Amino acid sequence: MTTTTKFNPYLMGNFAPVSKEITTDHLEIKGQLPPDLSGMYVRNGPNPQFEPLGKYDWMDGDGMLHGVRISGGRAEYRNRYVRTGGFEVEKDLGHAVWSGRLEPPQVNNPYGPYKNVANNGLTYHNGKLLALWEAGLPYSIAVPSLETNSPYLCGGYLDSAFTSHPKVDPMTGELIFFGYALDAPPYIKYGVISSNGELLQTVPINIPVASGPHDFAITQHYTILMDLPLRFRPERAEQGLPTWMFEMRVPSRFGILPRYGNNEDIRWFEAQPCYINHILNAYECEDEVILYGCRMSSTHLYAGNFRDPDENIPRMYGWGFNLKTGAVREGMLDRRPSEFPTINHRFIGREMRYGYTSKMASLQPLFDGIIKYDFATGRSATHDFGELRYGSSVSFAPRIGAIDEDDGWLLTFVYDHKHKRSELLVVDAQDMRGEPVARVILPQRVPYGFHGSWISEMQLRGNI
Ligand SMILES: [Fe+2]
């Protein structure tokens, strides 16, 4: 839903931005923080610094990080803007100079055609927390202070857009990424960064039309890139049509290539048309690559061309791509709408048993619980936040020394509309139906936002 700034749902209620950056320690805790839960939960999201110019979309706001440092059963909160180059320009001028993506590109803006807001993803790699926005470079963030360091250039070699959802291989420590372009081929660049931050490769990937994928997947040996039917064709504007349209007769394409492969090595598999914002995980199983994600049968998120009653409703879905025979199998695993899929990161690219998603309460991005999927049994368990309490994405924090995949906690910010306050929930992942083990009462409202990340104590201390 989009509209002008005056009556914009993404500037109202708990979508509205907060104006203060604060730091508060000794937060009130209902229940008990586990003594062996030590680290920091950080979540990214949009928080426009100034009144937006023109139409405002939820994706447009300047990135703001909200973090809760947990140690010794106590909690401290802080929030900080991601101080991007564009943020600093607008701060100096005292007003917004960039409009958002619902307005025409600002080709004559003296400060550049668009602003990297770094408001979407968060990934920790090689001693750095990266705030991510898919059309620009990552920003490196200091922890636990959450102060912005600088754009992350990977030794000066990164020069183009970088996905909000890079993957860190839990065994090798490599960071695998892609970036997309809309203006000219190559529409995708694919790359690998070593565990110690060396750019090992970036290679162009050919797709016929720009499709700007939001996510991708890795397995132990392969990378899976997506080329979905939501396509960008600037020439459509001349006919008065949206530049982004879901082309319903075009199949979804999944390109599988070896981790260090290039465009020559990629093998494309076709599946039913769909759109996918977020992948849960992928892994190799005998001759197949198995992929799970939250799939929509179509989308008009960026355009208005196709009316399917099920469009824009993401549901847990699975695909199998047979590397020997080329066969594809696919199917829905749950009819309940849910998004923001995540797993225990120790299983990224490996066969996992469990997955977690945020359960959607409505088509507006309000989430009223957490679903835990058990892919071994086909069962699921749900943690409900309670009446008029909604959250965003969830992160899994493993117990130190855990053996079981689900031995740990699920963390998420929840806003309680009745009591008008935000909380950090800590839910035992092995006791989904139980009360949260702890609810940390936050000293200010945390607006609904995007992705979070659990940073372990070892990572905070810079030891990994
Ligand atoms: Fe995302």
XYZ file of C-alpha atoms and ligand atoms in Angstrom:
465
model
C 0.000 0.000 0.000
C 1.448 3.353 -0.965
C 0.257 6.889 -0.756
C 1.445 10.413 -0.102
C 3.271 11.254 3.085
C 0.179 12.855 4.607
C -1.793 9.654 5.142
C 0.829 7.024 4.661
C 0.376 3.843 6.736
C 4.155 3.441 6.783
C 4.533 6.745 8.614
C 1.803 6.052 11.173
C 1.368 3.939 14.301
C 4.346 1.728 14.963
C 5.602 2.208 11.402
C 6.283 5.859 12.247
C 9.940 6.786 12.778
C 11.443 7.639 16.167
C 13.405 10.856 16.497
C 15.944 10.113 19.236
C 19.092 8.037 19.331
C 19.424 6.811 22.909
C 21.425 4.392 25.046
C 19.817 2.889 28.145
C 21.173 0.199 30.441
C 19.628 -1.943 33.165
C 16.382 -2.513 31.310
C 13.354 -3.978 33.052
C 13.044 -7.683 32.338
C 9.922 -9.770 32.778
C 10.989 -13.380 33.271
C 14.674 -14.159 33.207
C 17.329 -13.770 30.565
C 19.200 -17.070 30.316
C 22.620 -16.687 31.963
C 24.259 -18.392 28.988
C 22.678 -16.039 26.432
C 25.387 -13.497 25.783
C 25.741 -11.237 22.763
C 23.705 -8.614 20.960
C 20.496 -8.687 18.963
C 20.495 -5.973 16.289
C 17.724 -5.187 13.840
C 17.719 -2.913 10.816
C 14.766 -0.959 9.473
C 13.576 2.266 7.844
C 13.417 5.461 9.890
C 13.268 8.576 7.690
C 15.356 11.375 9.164
C 13.209 14.091 7.525
C 9.737 14.363 6.083
C 9.894 12.428 2.829
C 9.713 14.135 -0.556
C 6.704 12.943 -2.538
C 5.339 9.428 -2.218
C 6.910 7.372 0.543
C 7.412 3.623 0.456
C 8.332 1.554 3.532
C 11.607 0.607 1.822
C 12.697 4.256 1.453
C 13.491 5.334 5.025
C 17.021 5.904 6.297
C 18.390 2.805 8.007
C 18.225 2.714 11.778
C 19.723 -0.030 13.921
C 18.111 -1.062 17.196
C 20.283 -3.252 19.400
C 19.925 -5.026 22.724
C 23.181 -6.100 24.343
C 22.604 -9.071 26.629
C 25.152 -10.220 29.182
C 24.998 -11.775 32.644
C 21.211 -11.745 32.662
C 21.084 -7.973 32.040
C 20.152 -5.963 28.975
C 21.107 -2.598 27.468
C 19.404 -0.900 24.508
C 20.693 1.531 21.923
C 19.516 2.786 18.556
C 21.619 4.517 15.937
C 21.057 5.700 12.399
C 23.203 4.144 9.691
C 25.088 7.304 8.790
C 25.322 6.814 5.061
C 26.706 9.452 2.704
C 23.146 10.438 1.789
C 22.087 10.640 5.439
C 24.940 13.077 6.172
C 24.127 15.253 3.139
C 20.492 15.584 4.234
C 21.512 16.137 7.866
C 23.791 19.015 6.818
C 21.058 20.551 4.669
C 18.344 20.009 7.268
C 15.847 18.432 4.875
C 15.350 15.515 2.493
C 16.892 15.873 -0.963
C 16.058 12.444 -2.320
C 12.589 11.145 -3.062
C 11.859 7.435 -2.845
C 11.427 4.697 -5.357
C 7.792 5.528 -6.084
C 8.872 8.784 -7.655
C 10.705 9.134 -11.004
C 14.510 8.776 -10.812
C 16.156 12.082 -9.871
C 18.572 12.212 -12.778
C 19.334 15.889 -12.163
C 19.830 15.667 -8.390
C 23.269 17.307 -7.811
C 23.939 14.829 -4.985
C 23.306 11.767 -7.146
C 20.253 9.981 -8.539
C 19.422 7.971 -5.413
C 20.309 7.502 -1.751
C 21.746 4.292 -0.346
C 19.680 3.978 2.839
C 21.378 0.769 4.136
C 18.114 -0.112 5.854
C 17.407 -3.733 4.967
C 19.805 -6.538 5.850
C 22.451 -7.185 8.502
C 25.282 -9.673 8.177
C 28.286 -10.257 10.395
C 31.451 -11.341 8.585
C 35.177 -11.241 9.310
C 34.853 -8.964 12.342
C 32.436 -6.571 10.672
C 28.730 -5.983 10.961
C 27.414 -4.921 7.551
C 24.227 -2.886 7.081
C 22.878 -3.765 3.659
C 20.685 -2.297 0.948
C 20.549 -4.166 -2.321
C 21.126 -1.266 -4.722
C 24.289 0.039 -3.064
C 27.430 -0.843 -1.147
C 27.333 -2.275 2.393
C 28.095 -0.017 5.366
C 30.409 -1.293 8.076
C 29.037 -0.848 11.606
C 30.988 -0.960 14.876
C 29.659 -3.281 17.585
C 28.418 -2.967 20.203
C 28.353 0.827 19.722
C 26.355 0.624 16.435
C 28.263 3.662 15.155
C 28.766 3.728 11.385
C 32.352 3.217 10.218
C 32.340 3.581 6.426
C 31.163 1.945 3.221
C 32.588 -1.562 2.960
C 34.682 -1.818 -0.200
C 36.411 -5.146 0.495
C 39.900 -3.758 0.042
C 38.752 -1.352 -2.649
C 37.494 -4.031 -5.003
C 33.745 -3.801 -4.421
C 32.191 -1.253 -6.709
C 28.607 -2.229 -7.344
C 25.305 -3.140 -5.766
C 25.429 -5.810 -3.080
C 22.526 -7.995 -1.957
C 20.832 -7.475 1.403
C 21.204 -11.213 1.957
C 24.773 -12.455 1.473
C 25.443 -15.922 2.901
C 28.277 -16.842 5.247
C 29.312 -20.468 4.824
C 29.428 -21.829 8.387
C 32.299 -24.228 7.592
C 34.601 -22.119 5.408
C 33.705 -18.647 6.677
C 33.394 -17.397 3.087
C 30.846 -14.716 2.287
C 28.967 -15.418 -0.933
C 27.042 -12.582 -2.554
C 25.539 -11.165 -5.708
C 24.480 -7.736 -6.861
C 22.072 -6.712 -9.556
C 21.832 -3.919 -12.108
C 18.733 -2.607 -13.840
C 20.176 -0.237 -16.433
C 22.455 -2.458 -18.494
C 23.853 -6.021 -18.631
C 25.280 -7.832 -16.825
C 22.096 -7.725 -14.788
C 23.697 -9.909 -12.097
C 27.228 -10.038 -10.725
C 28.140 -12.951 -8.494
C 31.035 -13.071 -6.059
C 32.842 -14.769 -3.186
C 34.796 -13.116 -0.357
C 37.198 -15.262 1.685
C 36.903 -15.719 5.452
C 39.587 -13.060 5.949
C 37.925 -10.497 3.693
C 39.706 -11.047 0.385
C 37.562 -10.735 -2.733
C 38.121 -14.060 -4.483
C 35.964 -13.457 -7.534
C 33.193 -11.468 -9.117
C 31.753 -12.755 -12.364
C 28.941 -11.494 -14.608
C 25.830 -13.668 -14.931
C 23.666 -13.304 -18.017
C 19.900 -13.132 -17.683
C 17.701 -11.921 -20.539
C 15.838 -9.102 -18.729
C 16.635 -7.237 -15.506
C 14.741 -8.861 -12.633
C 16.512 -7.524 -9.513
C 16.309 -10.601 -7.261
C 16.226 -9.917 -3.516
C 17.754 -13.155 -2.239
C 19.596 -16.311 -3.290
C 20.911 -19.513 -1.687
C 24.043 -21.576 -1.247
C 24.760 -25.234 -0.604
C 28.086 -26.799 0.332
C 29.253 -26.788 -3.295
C 26.736 -24.699 -5.237
C 25.108 -21.319 -5.474
C 21.465 -20.900 -6.547
C 20.577 -17.593 -8.217
C 16.996 -16.595 -8.986
C 15.613 -15.012 -12.144
C 11.892 -14.568 -11.455
C 9.097 -13.171 -13.661
C 8.896 -9.811 -11.885
C 10.850 -7.913 -14.529
C 12.078 -4.391 -15.058
C 11.688 -2.969 -18.564
C 12.243 0.805 -18.719
C 10.750 0.964 -22.233
C 7.333 0.137 -20.751
C 7.193 3.667 -19.298
C 6.835 5.045 -22.843
C 3.539 3.123 -23.144
C 2.338 4.413 -19.797
C 2.896 1.032 -18.142
C 4.784 0.294 -14.924
C 8.465 -0.434 -15.475
C 8.172 -3.387 -13.061
C 5.583 -5.980 -14.041
C 4.951 -9.588 -13.139
C 5.081 -11.412 -16.482
C 2.727 -14.255 -15.701
C 3.639 -16.433 -18.679
C 7.345 -16.404 -17.878
C 8.639 -19.324 -15.784
C 10.660 -18.841 -12.638
C 14.297 -19.693 -13.292
C 16.786 -20.999 -10.758
C 20.419 -20.964 -11.869
C 22.703 -23.440 -10.134
C 26.467 -23.024 -10.469
C 29.480 -24.278 -8.541
C 30.592 -21.851 -5.829
C 33.602 -20.709 -7.854
C 31.839 -21.085 -11.185
C 30.911 -18.466 -13.745
C 28.254 -17.822 -16.359
C 29.481 -20.745 -18.484
C 28.922 -23.182 -15.634
C 25.426 -22.121 -14.650
C 22.542 -24.493 -15.247
C 19.068 -22.987 -15.317
C 16.043 -24.911 -14.026
C 12.511 -23.728 -14.779
C 9.634 -23.833 -12.287
C 6.120 -22.411 -11.965
C 5.968 -18.596 -12.168
C 6.278 -17.033 -8.739
C 7.941 -14.333 -6.717
C 10.194 -14.925 -3.721
C 11.476 -12.284 -1.395
C 13.313 -14.560 1.011
C 14.934 -17.974 0.941
C 15.008 -20.157 4.045
C 17.899 -22.436 3.049
C 19.194 -24.877 0.455
C 21.243 -28.059 0.613
C 22.408 -30.999 -1.454
C 20.622 -34.346 -1.061
C 21.730 -37.200 -3.326
C 21.219 -35.931 -6.908
C 19.118 -32.950 -5.917
C 19.546 -29.436 -4.686
C 16.714 -28.790 -2.238
C 15.518 -25.224 -1.752
C 13.006 -23.770 0.716
C 11.595 -20.265 0.676
C 8.533 -18.090 1.204
C 6.870 -18.083 -2.206
C 4.115 -15.914 -3.654
C 2.212 -17.150 -6.699
C 2.657 -13.656 -8.183
C 3.123 -10.130 -6.996
C 2.002 -6.597 -7.627
C 4.295 -5.244 -4.947
C 5.953 -2.998 -7.495
C 3.294 -2.887 -10.197
C -0.400 -3.270 -10.704
C -0.697 -5.552 -13.662
C -1.970 -8.884 -12.384
C -4.781 -9.676 -10.000
C -4.534 -13.121 -8.510
C -6.371 -13.493 -5.182
C -3.315 -15.265 -3.842
C -0.772 -12.757 -5.063
C 1.583 -11.198 -2.519
C 0.812 -13.956 -0.007
C 4.081 -15.680 0.875
C 3.926 -19.279 2.034
C 6.546 -21.884 2.900
C 7.358 -23.794 -0.276
C 9.950 -26.310 -1.450
C 11.719 -27.129 -4.713
C 13.968 -30.017 -5.738
C 16.326 -29.553 -8.692
C 17.781 -32.823 -9.958
C 21.310 -32.177 -11.161
C 21.446 -35.537 -12.967
C 18.113 -35.625 -14.778
C 17.207 -31.920 -14.899
C 13.823 -32.697 -13.317
C 12.177 -30.140 -11.046
C 9.701 -30.889 -8.298
C 7.956 -28.277 -6.211
C 5.138 -27.868 -3.744
C 3.593 -25.780 -0.995
C 4.355 -26.906 2.535
C 2.025 -24.673 4.509
C -0.968 -22.548 3.537
C -0.410 -20.087 6.370
C 1.142 -16.828 5.180
C 4.549 -16.192 6.676
C 7.777 -14.361 5.848
C 11.270 -13.496 7.119
C 12.457 -17.147 7.094
C 15.549 -17.989 9.139
C 17.478 -20.968 10.508
C 20.293 -21.756 12.890
C 23.143 -20.240 10.854
C 25.359 -23.257 11.567
C 23.202 -25.012 8.933
C 23.373 -22.460 6.111
C 23.817 -24.479 2.932
C 23.539 -27.758 4.835
C 20.599 -30.045 5.474
C 18.685 -28.485 8.343
C 15.817 -29.929 10.287
C 14.251 -26.695 11.513
C 13.185 -23.409 9.989
C 11.485 -20.366 11.519
C 9.255 -17.731 9.967
C 7.233 -14.753 11.138
C 3.502 -15.512 10.873
C 1.590 -12.854 8.965
C -1.462 -11.359 10.622
C -2.510 -9.366 7.562
C -1.250 -8.303 4.179
C 0.154 -5.209 5.780
C 3.444 -6.448 7.168
C 2.197 -7.223 10.681
C 3.379 -10.477 12.209
C 1.538 -12.014 15.149
C 3.725 -15.002 15.941
C 6.606 -17.289 15.042
C 6.227 -20.591 13.195
C 8.808 -23.321 13.754
C 8.896 -25.899 10.955
C 10.226 -29.395 11.567
C 11.127 -30.670 8.111
C 11.885 -34.154 9.444
C 8.342 -34.764 10.696
C 6.415 -32.261 8.584
C 4.994 -30.745 11.767
C 5.099 -27.172 12.955
C 4.680 -25.322 16.241
C 3.636 -21.721 16.717
C 4.461 -19.088 19.265
C 1.749 -16.426 19.357
C 2.643 -12.943 20.522
C -0.810 -12.307 22.007
C -3.570 -9.818 21.400
C -2.579 -6.625 19.542
C 1.098 -7.523 19.717
C 3.040 -7.626 16.461
C 6.652 -8.239 15.507
C 8.984 -8.226 12.536
C 11.772 -10.664 11.705
C 13.187 -13.274 14.093
C 16.797 -14.312 14.713
C 18.034 -17.585 16.194
C 20.672 -17.380 18.941
C 22.252 -20.778 19.602
C 23.116 -21.815 23.141
C 26.900 -21.867 23.530
C 28.066 -25.449 23.128
C 24.684 -26.615 21.821
C 24.519 -29.939 20.015
C 20.853 -29.972 19.023
C 20.061 -27.727 16.066
C 17.178 -26.031 17.876
C 18.946 -25.619 21.220
C 18.786 -21.860 21.525
C 16.452 -18.882 21.536
C 14.408 -16.903 19.077
C 14.679 -13.139 19.454
C 12.398 -10.498 18.011
C 11.068 -7.031 18.772
C 7.349 -6.882 19.452
C 5.176 -3.798 19.749
C 2.272 -4.008 22.187
C -0.459 -1.729 20.852
C -2.467 -1.918 24.066
C 0.330 -0.849 26.386
C 2.023 1.253 23.673
C 5.478 -0.115 24.253
C 8.112 -2.253 22.573
C 9.694 -5.380 23.987
C 12.422 -7.774 22.999
C 11.046 -11.301 23.241
C 13.327 -14.232 24.014
C 11.578 -17.498 23.195
C 13.003 -20.959 23.888
C 13.114 -22.550 20.427
C 12.465 -25.971 22.006
C 9.365 -24.713 23.811
C 7.508 -22.695 21.221
C 4.140 -22.822 22.939
C 5.508 -21.750 26.293
C 5.730 -18.192 27.553
C 8.833 -16.293 26.421
C 11.654 -16.967 28.870
C 12.217 -13.215 28.979
C 10.562 -10.022 27.810
C 12.906 -7.052 27.852
C 10.909 -3.826 28.204
C 12.444 -1.273 25.865
C 12.856 2.394 26.785
C 11.395 3.677 23.537
C 9.241 2.455 20.687
C 10.990 0.290 18.095
C 9.238 0.822 14.740
C 8.407 -2.228 12.653
C 11.364 -2.998 10.445
C 13.247 -5.530 8.402
C 16.042 -7.976 9.194
C 17.875 -8.688 12.416
C 21.030 -10.503 13.378
C 22.311 -12.212 16.521
C 25.945 -11.295 17.212
C 27.560 -13.704 19.611
C 29.820 -12.690 22.501
C 32.833 -14.053 20.603
C 31.925 -11.912 17.590
C 31.366 -8.845 19.776
C 34.829 -9.301 21.216
C 36.251 -9.561 17.711
C 37.481 -13.088 18.223
C 35.758 -14.389 15.079
Fe 15.127 -8.831 2.793
